[in-house]
Short mmCIF file of C-alpha atoms and ligand atoms in Angstrom, two decimals:
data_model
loop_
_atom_site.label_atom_id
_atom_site.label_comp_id
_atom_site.label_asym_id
_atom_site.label_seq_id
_atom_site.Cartn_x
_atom_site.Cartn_y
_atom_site.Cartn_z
CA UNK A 1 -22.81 20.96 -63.75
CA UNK A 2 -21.18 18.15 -64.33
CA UNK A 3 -21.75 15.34 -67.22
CA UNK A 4 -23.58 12.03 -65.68
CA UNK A 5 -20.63 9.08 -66.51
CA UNK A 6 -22.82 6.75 -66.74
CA UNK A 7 -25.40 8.61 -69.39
CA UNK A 8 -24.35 6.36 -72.06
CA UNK A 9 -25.76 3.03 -69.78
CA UNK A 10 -29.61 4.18 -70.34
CA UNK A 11 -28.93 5.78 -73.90
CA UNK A 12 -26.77 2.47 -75.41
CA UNK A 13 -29.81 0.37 -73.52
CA UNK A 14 -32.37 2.55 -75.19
CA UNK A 15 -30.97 2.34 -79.19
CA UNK A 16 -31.03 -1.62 -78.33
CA UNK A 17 -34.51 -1.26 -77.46
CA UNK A 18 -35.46 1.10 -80.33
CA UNK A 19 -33.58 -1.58 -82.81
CA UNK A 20 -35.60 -4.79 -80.87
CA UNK A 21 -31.78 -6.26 -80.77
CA UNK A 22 -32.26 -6.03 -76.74
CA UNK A 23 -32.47 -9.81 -74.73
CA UNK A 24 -35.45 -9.77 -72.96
CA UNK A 25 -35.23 -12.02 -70.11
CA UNK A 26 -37.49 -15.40 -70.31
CA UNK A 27 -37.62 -16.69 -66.96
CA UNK A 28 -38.49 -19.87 -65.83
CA UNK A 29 -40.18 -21.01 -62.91
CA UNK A 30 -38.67 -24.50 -61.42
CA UNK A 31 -36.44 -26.89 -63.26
CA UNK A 32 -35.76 -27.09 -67.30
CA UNK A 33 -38.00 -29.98 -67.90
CA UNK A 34 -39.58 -30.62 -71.20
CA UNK A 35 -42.81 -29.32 -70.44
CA UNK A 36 -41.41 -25.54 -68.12
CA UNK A 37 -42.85 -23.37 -66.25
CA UNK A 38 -41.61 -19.87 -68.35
CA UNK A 39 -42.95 -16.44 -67.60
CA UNK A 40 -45.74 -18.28 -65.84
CA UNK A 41 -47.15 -20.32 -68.65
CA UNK A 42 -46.32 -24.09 -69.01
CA UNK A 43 -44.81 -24.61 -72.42
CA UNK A 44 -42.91 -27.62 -74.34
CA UNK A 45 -39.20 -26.53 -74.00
CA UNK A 46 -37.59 -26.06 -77.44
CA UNK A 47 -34.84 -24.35 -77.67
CA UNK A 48 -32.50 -25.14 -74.18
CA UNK A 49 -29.33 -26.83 -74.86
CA UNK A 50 -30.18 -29.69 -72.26
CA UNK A 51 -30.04 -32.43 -74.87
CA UNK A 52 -30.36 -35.28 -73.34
CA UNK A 53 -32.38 -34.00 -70.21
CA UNK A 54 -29.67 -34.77 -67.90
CA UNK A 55 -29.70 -31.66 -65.89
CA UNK A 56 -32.76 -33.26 -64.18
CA UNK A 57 -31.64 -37.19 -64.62
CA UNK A 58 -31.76 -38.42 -60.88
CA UNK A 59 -28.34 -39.70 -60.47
CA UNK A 60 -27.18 -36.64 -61.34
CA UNK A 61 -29.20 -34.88 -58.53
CA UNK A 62 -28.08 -37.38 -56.29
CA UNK A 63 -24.75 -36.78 -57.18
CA UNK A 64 -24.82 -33.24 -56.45
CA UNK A 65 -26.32 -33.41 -52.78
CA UNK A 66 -24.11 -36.16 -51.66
CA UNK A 67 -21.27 -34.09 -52.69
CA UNK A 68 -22.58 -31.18 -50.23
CA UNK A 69 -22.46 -33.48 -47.50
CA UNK A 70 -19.30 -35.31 -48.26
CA UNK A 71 -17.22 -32.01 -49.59
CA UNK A 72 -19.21 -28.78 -48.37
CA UNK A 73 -20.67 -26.10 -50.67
CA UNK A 74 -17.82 -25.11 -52.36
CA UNK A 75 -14.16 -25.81 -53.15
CA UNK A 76 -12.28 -21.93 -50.93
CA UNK A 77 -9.92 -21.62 -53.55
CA UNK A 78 -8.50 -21.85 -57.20
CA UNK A 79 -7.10 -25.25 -58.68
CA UNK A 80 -3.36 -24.91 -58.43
CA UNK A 81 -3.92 -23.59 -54.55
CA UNK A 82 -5.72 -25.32 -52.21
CA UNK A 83 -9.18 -25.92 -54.80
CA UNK A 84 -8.03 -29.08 -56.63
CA UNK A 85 -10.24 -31.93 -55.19
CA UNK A 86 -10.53 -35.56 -55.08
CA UNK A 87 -13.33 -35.05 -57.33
CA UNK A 88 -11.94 -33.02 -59.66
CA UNK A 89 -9.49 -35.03 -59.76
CA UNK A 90 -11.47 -38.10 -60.90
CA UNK A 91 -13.54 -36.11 -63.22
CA UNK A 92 -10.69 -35.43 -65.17
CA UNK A 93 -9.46 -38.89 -65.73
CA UNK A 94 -13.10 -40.29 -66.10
CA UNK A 95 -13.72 -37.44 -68.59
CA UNK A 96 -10.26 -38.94 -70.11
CA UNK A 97 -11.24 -42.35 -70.68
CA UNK A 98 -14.71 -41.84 -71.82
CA UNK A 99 -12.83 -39.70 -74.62
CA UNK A 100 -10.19 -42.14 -75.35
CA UNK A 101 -7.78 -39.33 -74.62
CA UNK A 102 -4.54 -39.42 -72.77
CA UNK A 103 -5.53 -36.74 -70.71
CA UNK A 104 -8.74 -33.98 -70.21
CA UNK A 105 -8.61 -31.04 -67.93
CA UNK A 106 -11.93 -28.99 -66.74
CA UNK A 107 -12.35 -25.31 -66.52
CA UNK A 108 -15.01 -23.01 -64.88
CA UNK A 109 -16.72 -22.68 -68.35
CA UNK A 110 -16.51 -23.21 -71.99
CA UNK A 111 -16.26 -19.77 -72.64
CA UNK A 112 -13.20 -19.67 -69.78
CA UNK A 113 -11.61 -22.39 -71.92
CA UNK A 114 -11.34 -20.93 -75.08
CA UNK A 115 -10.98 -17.16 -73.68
CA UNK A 116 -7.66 -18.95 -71.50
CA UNK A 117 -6.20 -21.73 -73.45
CA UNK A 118 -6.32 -19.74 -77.08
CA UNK A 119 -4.12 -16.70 -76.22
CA UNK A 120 -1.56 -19.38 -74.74
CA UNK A 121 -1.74 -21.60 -78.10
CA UNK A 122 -0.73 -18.71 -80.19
CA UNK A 123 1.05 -15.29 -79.39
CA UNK A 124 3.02 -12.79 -82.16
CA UNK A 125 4.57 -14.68 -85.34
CA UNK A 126 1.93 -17.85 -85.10
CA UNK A 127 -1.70 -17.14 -87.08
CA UNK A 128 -4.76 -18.52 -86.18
CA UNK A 129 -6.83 -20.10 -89.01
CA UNK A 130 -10.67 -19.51 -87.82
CA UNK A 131 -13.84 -20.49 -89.86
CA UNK A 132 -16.48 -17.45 -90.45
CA UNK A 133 -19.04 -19.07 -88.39
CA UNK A 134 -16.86 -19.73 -85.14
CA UNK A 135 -18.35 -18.87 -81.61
CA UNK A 136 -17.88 -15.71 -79.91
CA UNK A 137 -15.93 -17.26 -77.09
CA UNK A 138 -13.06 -18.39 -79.82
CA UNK A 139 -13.29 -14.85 -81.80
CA UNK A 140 -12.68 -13.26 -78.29
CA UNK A 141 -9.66 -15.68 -77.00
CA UNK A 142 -8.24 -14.94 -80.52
CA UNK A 143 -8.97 -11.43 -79.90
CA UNK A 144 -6.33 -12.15 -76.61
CA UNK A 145 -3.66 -13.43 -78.43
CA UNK A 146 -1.30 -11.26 -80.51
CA UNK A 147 -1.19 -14.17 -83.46
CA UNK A 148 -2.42 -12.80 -86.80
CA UNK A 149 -5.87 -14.09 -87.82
CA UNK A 150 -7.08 -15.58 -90.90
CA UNK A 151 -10.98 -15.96 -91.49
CA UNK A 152 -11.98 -18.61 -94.02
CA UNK A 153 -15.20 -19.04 -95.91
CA UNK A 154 -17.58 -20.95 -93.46
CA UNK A 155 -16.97 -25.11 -93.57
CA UNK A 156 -15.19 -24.33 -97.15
CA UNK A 157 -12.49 -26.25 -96.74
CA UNK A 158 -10.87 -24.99 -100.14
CA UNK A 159 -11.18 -21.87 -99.13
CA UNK A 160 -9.05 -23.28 -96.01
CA UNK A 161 -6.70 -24.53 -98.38
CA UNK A 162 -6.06 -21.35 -99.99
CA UNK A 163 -5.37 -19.74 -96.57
CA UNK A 164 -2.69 -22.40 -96.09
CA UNK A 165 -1.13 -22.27 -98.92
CA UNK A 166 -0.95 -18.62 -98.14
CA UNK A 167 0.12 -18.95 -94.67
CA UNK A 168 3.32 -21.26 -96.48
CA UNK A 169 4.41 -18.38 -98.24
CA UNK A 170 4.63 -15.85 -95.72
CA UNK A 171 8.06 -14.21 -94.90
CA UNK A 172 9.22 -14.27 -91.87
CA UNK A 173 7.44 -18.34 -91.56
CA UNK A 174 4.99 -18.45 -88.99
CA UNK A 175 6.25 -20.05 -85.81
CA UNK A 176 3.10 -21.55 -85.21
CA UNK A 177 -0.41 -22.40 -87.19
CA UNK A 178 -3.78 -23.18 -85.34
CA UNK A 179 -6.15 -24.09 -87.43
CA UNK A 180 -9.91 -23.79 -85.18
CA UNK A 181 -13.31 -24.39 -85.75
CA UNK A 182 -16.62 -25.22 -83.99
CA UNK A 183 -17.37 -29.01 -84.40
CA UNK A 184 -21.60 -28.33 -84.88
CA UNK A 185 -22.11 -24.58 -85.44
CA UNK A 186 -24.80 -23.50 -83.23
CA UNK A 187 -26.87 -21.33 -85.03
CA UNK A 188 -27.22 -23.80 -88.06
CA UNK A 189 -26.80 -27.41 -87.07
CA UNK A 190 -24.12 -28.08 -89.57
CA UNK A 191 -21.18 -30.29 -89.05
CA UNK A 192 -17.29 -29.33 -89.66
CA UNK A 193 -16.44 -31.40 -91.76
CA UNK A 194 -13.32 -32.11 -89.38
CA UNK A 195 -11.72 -34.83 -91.41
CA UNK A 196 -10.63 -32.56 -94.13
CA UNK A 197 -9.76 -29.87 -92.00
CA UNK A 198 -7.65 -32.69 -89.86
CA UNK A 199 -5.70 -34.01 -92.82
CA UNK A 200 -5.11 -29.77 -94.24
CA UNK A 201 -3.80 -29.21 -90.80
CA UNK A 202 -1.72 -32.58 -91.06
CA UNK A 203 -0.46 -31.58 -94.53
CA UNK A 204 0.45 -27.96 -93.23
CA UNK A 205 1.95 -28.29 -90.07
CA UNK A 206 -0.95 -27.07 -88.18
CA UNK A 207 -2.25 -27.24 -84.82
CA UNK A 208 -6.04 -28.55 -85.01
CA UNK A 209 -8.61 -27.52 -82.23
CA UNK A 210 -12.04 -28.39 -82.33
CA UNK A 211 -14.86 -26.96 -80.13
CA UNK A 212 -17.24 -29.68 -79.91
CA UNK A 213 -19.92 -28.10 -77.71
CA UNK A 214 -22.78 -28.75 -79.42
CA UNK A 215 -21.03 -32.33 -80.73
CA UNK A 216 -20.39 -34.09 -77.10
CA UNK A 217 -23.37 -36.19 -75.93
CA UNK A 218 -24.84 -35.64 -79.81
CA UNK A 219 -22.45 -37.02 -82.29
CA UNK A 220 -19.70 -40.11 -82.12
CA UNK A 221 -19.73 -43.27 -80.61
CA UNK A 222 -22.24 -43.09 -77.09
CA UNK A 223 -22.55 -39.08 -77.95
CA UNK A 224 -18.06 -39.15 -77.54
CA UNK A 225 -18.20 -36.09 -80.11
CA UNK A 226 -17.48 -35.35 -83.19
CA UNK A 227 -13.31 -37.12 -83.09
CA UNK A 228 -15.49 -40.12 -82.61
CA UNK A 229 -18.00 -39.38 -85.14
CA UNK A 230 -15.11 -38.93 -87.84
CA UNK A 231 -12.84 -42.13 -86.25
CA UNK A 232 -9.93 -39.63 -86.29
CA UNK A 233 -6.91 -40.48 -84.23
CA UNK A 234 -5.96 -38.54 -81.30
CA UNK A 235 -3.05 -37.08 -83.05
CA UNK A 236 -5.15 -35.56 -85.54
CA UNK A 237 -7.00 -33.39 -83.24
CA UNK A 238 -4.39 -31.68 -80.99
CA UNK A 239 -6.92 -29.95 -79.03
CA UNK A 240 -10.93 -31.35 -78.23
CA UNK A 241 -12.78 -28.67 -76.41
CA UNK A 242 -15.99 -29.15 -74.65
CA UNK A 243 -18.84 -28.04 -72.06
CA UNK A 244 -20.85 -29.25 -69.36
CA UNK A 245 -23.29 -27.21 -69.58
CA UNK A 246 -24.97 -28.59 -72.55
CA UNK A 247 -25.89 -32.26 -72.96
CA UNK A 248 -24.07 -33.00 -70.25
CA UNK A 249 -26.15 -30.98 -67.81
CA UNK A 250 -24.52 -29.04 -65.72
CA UNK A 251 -21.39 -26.62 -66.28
CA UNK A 252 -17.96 -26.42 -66.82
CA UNK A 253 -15.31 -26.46 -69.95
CA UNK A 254 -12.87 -29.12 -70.62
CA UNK A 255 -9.92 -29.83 -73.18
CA UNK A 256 -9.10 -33.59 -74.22
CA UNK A 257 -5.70 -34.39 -75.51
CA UNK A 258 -2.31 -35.20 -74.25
CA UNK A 259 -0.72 -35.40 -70.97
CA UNK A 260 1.81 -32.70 -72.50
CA UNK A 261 -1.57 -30.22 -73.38
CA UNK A 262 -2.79 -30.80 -69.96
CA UNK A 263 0.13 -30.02 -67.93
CA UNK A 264 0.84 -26.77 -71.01
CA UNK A 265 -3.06 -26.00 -70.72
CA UNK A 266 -3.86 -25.48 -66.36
CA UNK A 267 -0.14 -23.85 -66.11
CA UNK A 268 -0.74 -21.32 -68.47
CA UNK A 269 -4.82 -20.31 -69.09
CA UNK A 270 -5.05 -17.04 -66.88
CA UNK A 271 -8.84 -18.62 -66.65
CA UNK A 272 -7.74 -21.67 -65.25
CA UNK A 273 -5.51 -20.45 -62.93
CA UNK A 274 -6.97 -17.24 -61.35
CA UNK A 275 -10.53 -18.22 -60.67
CA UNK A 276 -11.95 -20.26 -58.06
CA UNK A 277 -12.55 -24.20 -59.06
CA UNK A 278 -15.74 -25.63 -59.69
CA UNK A 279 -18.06 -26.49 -56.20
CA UNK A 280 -18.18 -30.60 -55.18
CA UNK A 281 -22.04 -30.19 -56.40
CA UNK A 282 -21.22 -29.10 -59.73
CA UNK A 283 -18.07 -31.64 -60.28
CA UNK A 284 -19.64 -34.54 -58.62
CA UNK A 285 -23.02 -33.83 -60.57
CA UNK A 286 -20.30 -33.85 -64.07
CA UNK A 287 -19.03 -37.33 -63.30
CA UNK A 288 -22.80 -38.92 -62.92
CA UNK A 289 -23.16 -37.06 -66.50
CA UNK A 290 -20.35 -39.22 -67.29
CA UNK A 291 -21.81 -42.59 -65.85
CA UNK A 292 -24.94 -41.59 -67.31
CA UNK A 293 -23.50 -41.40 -71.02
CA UNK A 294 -21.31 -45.05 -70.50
CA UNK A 295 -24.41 -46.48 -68.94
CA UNK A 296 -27.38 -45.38 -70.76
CA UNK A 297 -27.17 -44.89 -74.05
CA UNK A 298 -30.93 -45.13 -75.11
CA UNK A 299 -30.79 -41.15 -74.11
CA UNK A 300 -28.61 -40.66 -77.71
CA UNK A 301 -30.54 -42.66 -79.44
CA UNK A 302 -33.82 -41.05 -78.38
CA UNK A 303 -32.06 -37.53 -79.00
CA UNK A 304 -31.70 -38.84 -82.87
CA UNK A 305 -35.06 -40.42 -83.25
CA UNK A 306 -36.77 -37.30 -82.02
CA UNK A 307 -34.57 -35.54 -84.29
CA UNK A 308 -35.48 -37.36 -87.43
CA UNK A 309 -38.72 -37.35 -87.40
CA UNK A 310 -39.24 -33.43 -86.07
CA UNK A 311 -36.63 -32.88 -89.28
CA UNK A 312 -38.95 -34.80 -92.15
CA UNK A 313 -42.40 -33.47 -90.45
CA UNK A 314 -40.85 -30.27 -90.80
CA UNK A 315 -39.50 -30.92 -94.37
CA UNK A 316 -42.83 -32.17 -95.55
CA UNK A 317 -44.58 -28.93 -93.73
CA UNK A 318 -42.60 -26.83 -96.57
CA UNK A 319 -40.54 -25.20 -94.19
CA UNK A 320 -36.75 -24.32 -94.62
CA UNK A 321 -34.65 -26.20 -92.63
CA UNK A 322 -31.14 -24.76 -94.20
CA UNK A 323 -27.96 -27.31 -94.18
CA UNK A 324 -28.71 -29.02 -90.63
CA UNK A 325 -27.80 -32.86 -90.25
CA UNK A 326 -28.11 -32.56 -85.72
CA UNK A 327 -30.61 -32.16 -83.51
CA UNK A 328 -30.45 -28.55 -83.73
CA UNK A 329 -33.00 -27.38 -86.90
CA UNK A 330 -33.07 -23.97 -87.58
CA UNK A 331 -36.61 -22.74 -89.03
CA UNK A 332 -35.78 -20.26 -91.48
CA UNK A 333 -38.32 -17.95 -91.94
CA UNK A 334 -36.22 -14.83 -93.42
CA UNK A 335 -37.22 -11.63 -92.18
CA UNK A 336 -36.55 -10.44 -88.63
CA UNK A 337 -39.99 -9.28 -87.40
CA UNK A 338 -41.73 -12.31 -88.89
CA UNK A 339 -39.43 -14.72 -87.08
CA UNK A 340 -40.58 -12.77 -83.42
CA UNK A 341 -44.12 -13.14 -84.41
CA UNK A 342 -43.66 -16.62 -85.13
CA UNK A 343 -41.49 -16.98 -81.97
CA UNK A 344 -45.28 -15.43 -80.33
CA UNK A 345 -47.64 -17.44 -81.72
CA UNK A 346 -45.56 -20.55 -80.98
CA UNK A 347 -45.22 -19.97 -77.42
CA UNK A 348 -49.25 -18.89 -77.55
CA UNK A 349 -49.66 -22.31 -79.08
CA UNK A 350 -47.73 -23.81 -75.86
CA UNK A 351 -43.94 -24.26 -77.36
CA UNK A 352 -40.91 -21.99 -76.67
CA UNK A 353 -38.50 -21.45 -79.07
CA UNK A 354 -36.64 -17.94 -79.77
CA UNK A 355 -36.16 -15.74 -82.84
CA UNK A 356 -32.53 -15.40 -83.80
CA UNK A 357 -32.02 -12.57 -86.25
CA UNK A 358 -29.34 -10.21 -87.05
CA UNK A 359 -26.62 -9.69 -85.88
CA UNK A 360 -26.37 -13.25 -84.89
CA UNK A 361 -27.26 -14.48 -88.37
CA UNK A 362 -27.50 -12.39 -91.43
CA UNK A 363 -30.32 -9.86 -91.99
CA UNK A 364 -32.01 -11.90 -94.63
CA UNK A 365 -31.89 -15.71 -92.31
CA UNK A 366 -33.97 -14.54 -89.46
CA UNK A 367 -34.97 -18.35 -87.99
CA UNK A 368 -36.62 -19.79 -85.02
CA UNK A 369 -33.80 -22.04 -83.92
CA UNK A 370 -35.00 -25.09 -82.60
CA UNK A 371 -33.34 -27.98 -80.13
CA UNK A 372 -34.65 -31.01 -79.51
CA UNK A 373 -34.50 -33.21 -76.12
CA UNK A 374 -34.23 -37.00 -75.43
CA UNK A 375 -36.68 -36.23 -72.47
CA UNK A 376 -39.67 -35.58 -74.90
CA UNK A 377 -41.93 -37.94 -75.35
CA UNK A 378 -43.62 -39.34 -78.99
CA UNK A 379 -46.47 -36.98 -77.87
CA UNK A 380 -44.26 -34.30 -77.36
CA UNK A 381 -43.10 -33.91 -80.48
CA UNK A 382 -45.87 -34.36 -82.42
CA UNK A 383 -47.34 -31.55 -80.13
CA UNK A 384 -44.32 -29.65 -81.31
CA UNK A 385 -44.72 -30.53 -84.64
CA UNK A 386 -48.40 -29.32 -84.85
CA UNK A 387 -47.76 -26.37 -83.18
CA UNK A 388 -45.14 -25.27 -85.83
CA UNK A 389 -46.79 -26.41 -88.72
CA UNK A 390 -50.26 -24.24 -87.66
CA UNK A 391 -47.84 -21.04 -86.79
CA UNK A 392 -46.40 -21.58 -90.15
CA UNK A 393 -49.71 -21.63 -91.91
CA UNK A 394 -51.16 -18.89 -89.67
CA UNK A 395 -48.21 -16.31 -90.62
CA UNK A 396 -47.95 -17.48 -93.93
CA UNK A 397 -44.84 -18.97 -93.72
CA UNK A 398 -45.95 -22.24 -95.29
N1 PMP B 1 -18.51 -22.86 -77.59
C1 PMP B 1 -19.69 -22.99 -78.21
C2 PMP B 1 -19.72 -23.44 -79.64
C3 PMP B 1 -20.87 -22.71 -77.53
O1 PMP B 1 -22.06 -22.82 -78.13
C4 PMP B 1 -20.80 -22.29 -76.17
C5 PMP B 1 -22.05 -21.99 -75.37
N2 PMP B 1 -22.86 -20.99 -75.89
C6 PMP B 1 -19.55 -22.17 -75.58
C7 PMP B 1 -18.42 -22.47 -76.31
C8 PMP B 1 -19.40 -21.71 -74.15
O2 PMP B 1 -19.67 -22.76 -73.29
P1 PMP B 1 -20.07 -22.48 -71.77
O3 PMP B 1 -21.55 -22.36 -71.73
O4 PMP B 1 -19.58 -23.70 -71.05
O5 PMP B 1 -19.36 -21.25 -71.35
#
């Protein structure tokens, strides 16, 4: 008889399980509003990565249907083909301007970005400079490249200057240096601390990218991101990587730079150029995001009032909050099992926020990780706040 070849599907599935390190799928019914529909319940959305609510903001809505009329469901083809549109078009020099940038360029997804542009940035005899803590999507487009790879200790940027200085002596020279980093790191709410990293990367010769995922619509100037929040001039940050899909609402990647990165970036990223181009929905929907951000920025504000006061109330509760300064606050509670049952008893108590536990963060820093939303309401957070601070008490963890 002969072996099953796909055995190994059910048994790998099955160890997850037996380990609790399997997803299990939260579903929600209807839009991601503050208050969702998830698994059936209604709960106070805490953990989505829809900052500033705009995935539901009407112009962006209105955006997105007039661009099925105008420009059809979707685009029948990659970028450099027949899929570049007029929108995409403007999307990219709106998304330019609100950066200050000389140029942007969008891609199907973050993930697509730094998975295509990375591997193109760096190839055998150039190292790439990566802090501990960087997102998957950058460990895997380094993964693509055949640079070598140095790891330094997480926002440590001595450490990083020991890994230069390093790098200096090397025989044969590295061609090329990119130094990379995530601008907030999602799983702690800590900012790179970008201007020292900048002027190391100045000092060494070193191409700087930052992905600012979890920085656009949050930090800087109107939520520009964290080249904004430091003041740093274009030339210090070579390469400014971003999403759509988080505070701005809808999807897509992007790089901000210039002109010479642009034209470098969509005729070289195999993601770029071998996958169909974002729908007229999805684009037109990303330049309302835009508008919305010039236009109104009492949504930023409201993200970092909400923020404060969910941070103190939390603070005062006795709870660990680790080394967050941005909206997202991770609740350290420590051990794995009692950050589930918390994760329970929160979404019993009418919030959902998930567990995050090893092998996303170390054994011992199990945490509910916790985002908040411009779209709340003063009621809403103080809903959340009770509910956390009663869960805490009820487990024991304050
Ligand atoms: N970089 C970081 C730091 C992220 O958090 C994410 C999203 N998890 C991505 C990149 C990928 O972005 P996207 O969702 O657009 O693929």
């Amino acid at each position: 008889m002969t072996r099953d070849p796909t055995g190994f599907l059910r048994q790998e599935v099955d160890q997850l399980v037996a380990s609790e390190l399997d997803w299990k799928l939260r579903v929600l019914d209807g839009p991601s509003l503050p208050w969702s529909v998830i698994d059936g319940k209604k709960v106070l959305m805490f953990c989505s990565n829809n900052y500033l609510g705009l995935s539901n903001h009407p112009k962006l809505k209105a955006a997105a249907i007039e661009a099925v009329r105008t420009h059809g469901a979707g685009s029948g083809s990659v970028r450099p083909i027949a899929g570049t549109m007029d929108l995409h078009v403007e999307l990219e020099q709106r998304l330019a301007r609100f950066k200050g940038a000389e140029a942007s360029l969008v891609y199907q997804s973050g993930f697509a970005t730094n998975a295509g542009l990375i591997p193109q940035l760096v190839g055998e005899g150039d190292l790439v400079i990566s802090d501990e803590l960087n997102h998957g999507s950058i460990i895997d487009g380094v993964r693509l490249s055949r640079a070598e790879r140095s790891v330094y200790k997480h926002a440590d940027t001595d450490d990083l200057a020991r890994v230069l200085s390093e790098a200096e002596r090397h025989a044969p020279a590295y061609r090329r240096i990119l130094l990379i980093t995530d601008g907030v790191f999602s799983m702690d709410g800590d900012v790179a601390p970008l201007d020292r990293i900048a002027a190391l990367g100045a000092d060494h010769g070193a191409m700087v990218y930052v992905d600012d995922a979890h920085g656009e619509g949050v930090l800087g100037e109107g939520g520009r991101g964290i080249v904004s929040h430091f003041h740093l001039r274009r030339d210090q940050v070579h390469v400014e990587m971003g999403t759509f899909s988080k505070a701005f609402g809808v999807v897509g990647g992007h790089i901000s730079g210039s002109t010479a990165l642009r034209e470098f970036a969509f005729n070289k990223s195999r993601t770029w150029l071998l996958s169909g181009s974002h729908p007229p929905a999805v684009t037109a929907a990303c330049i309302a995001a835009v508008d919305v951000l010039e236009q109104e920025p009492e949504h930023v504000a409201r993200l970092w009032s909400h923020t404060r006061r969910f941070k103190q109330a939390m603070h005062d509760a006795g709870f660990n909050t680790g080394q967050s300064t941005t909206p997202i606050t991770p609740i350290v509670v420590g051990d794995s099992g009692l950050a589930r049952r918390m994760s329970q008893r929160l979404f019993d108590l009418g919030v959902f926020a998930l567990p995050i536990v090893f092998p996303m963060v170390a054994r011992d820093k199990a945490r509910i990780r916790t985002i908040m939303n411009a779209a709340l309401t003063d009621d809403d957070v103080g809903f959340a706040i009770d509910a956390f601070t009663r869960a805490g008490r009820d487990l024991g963890v304050v």
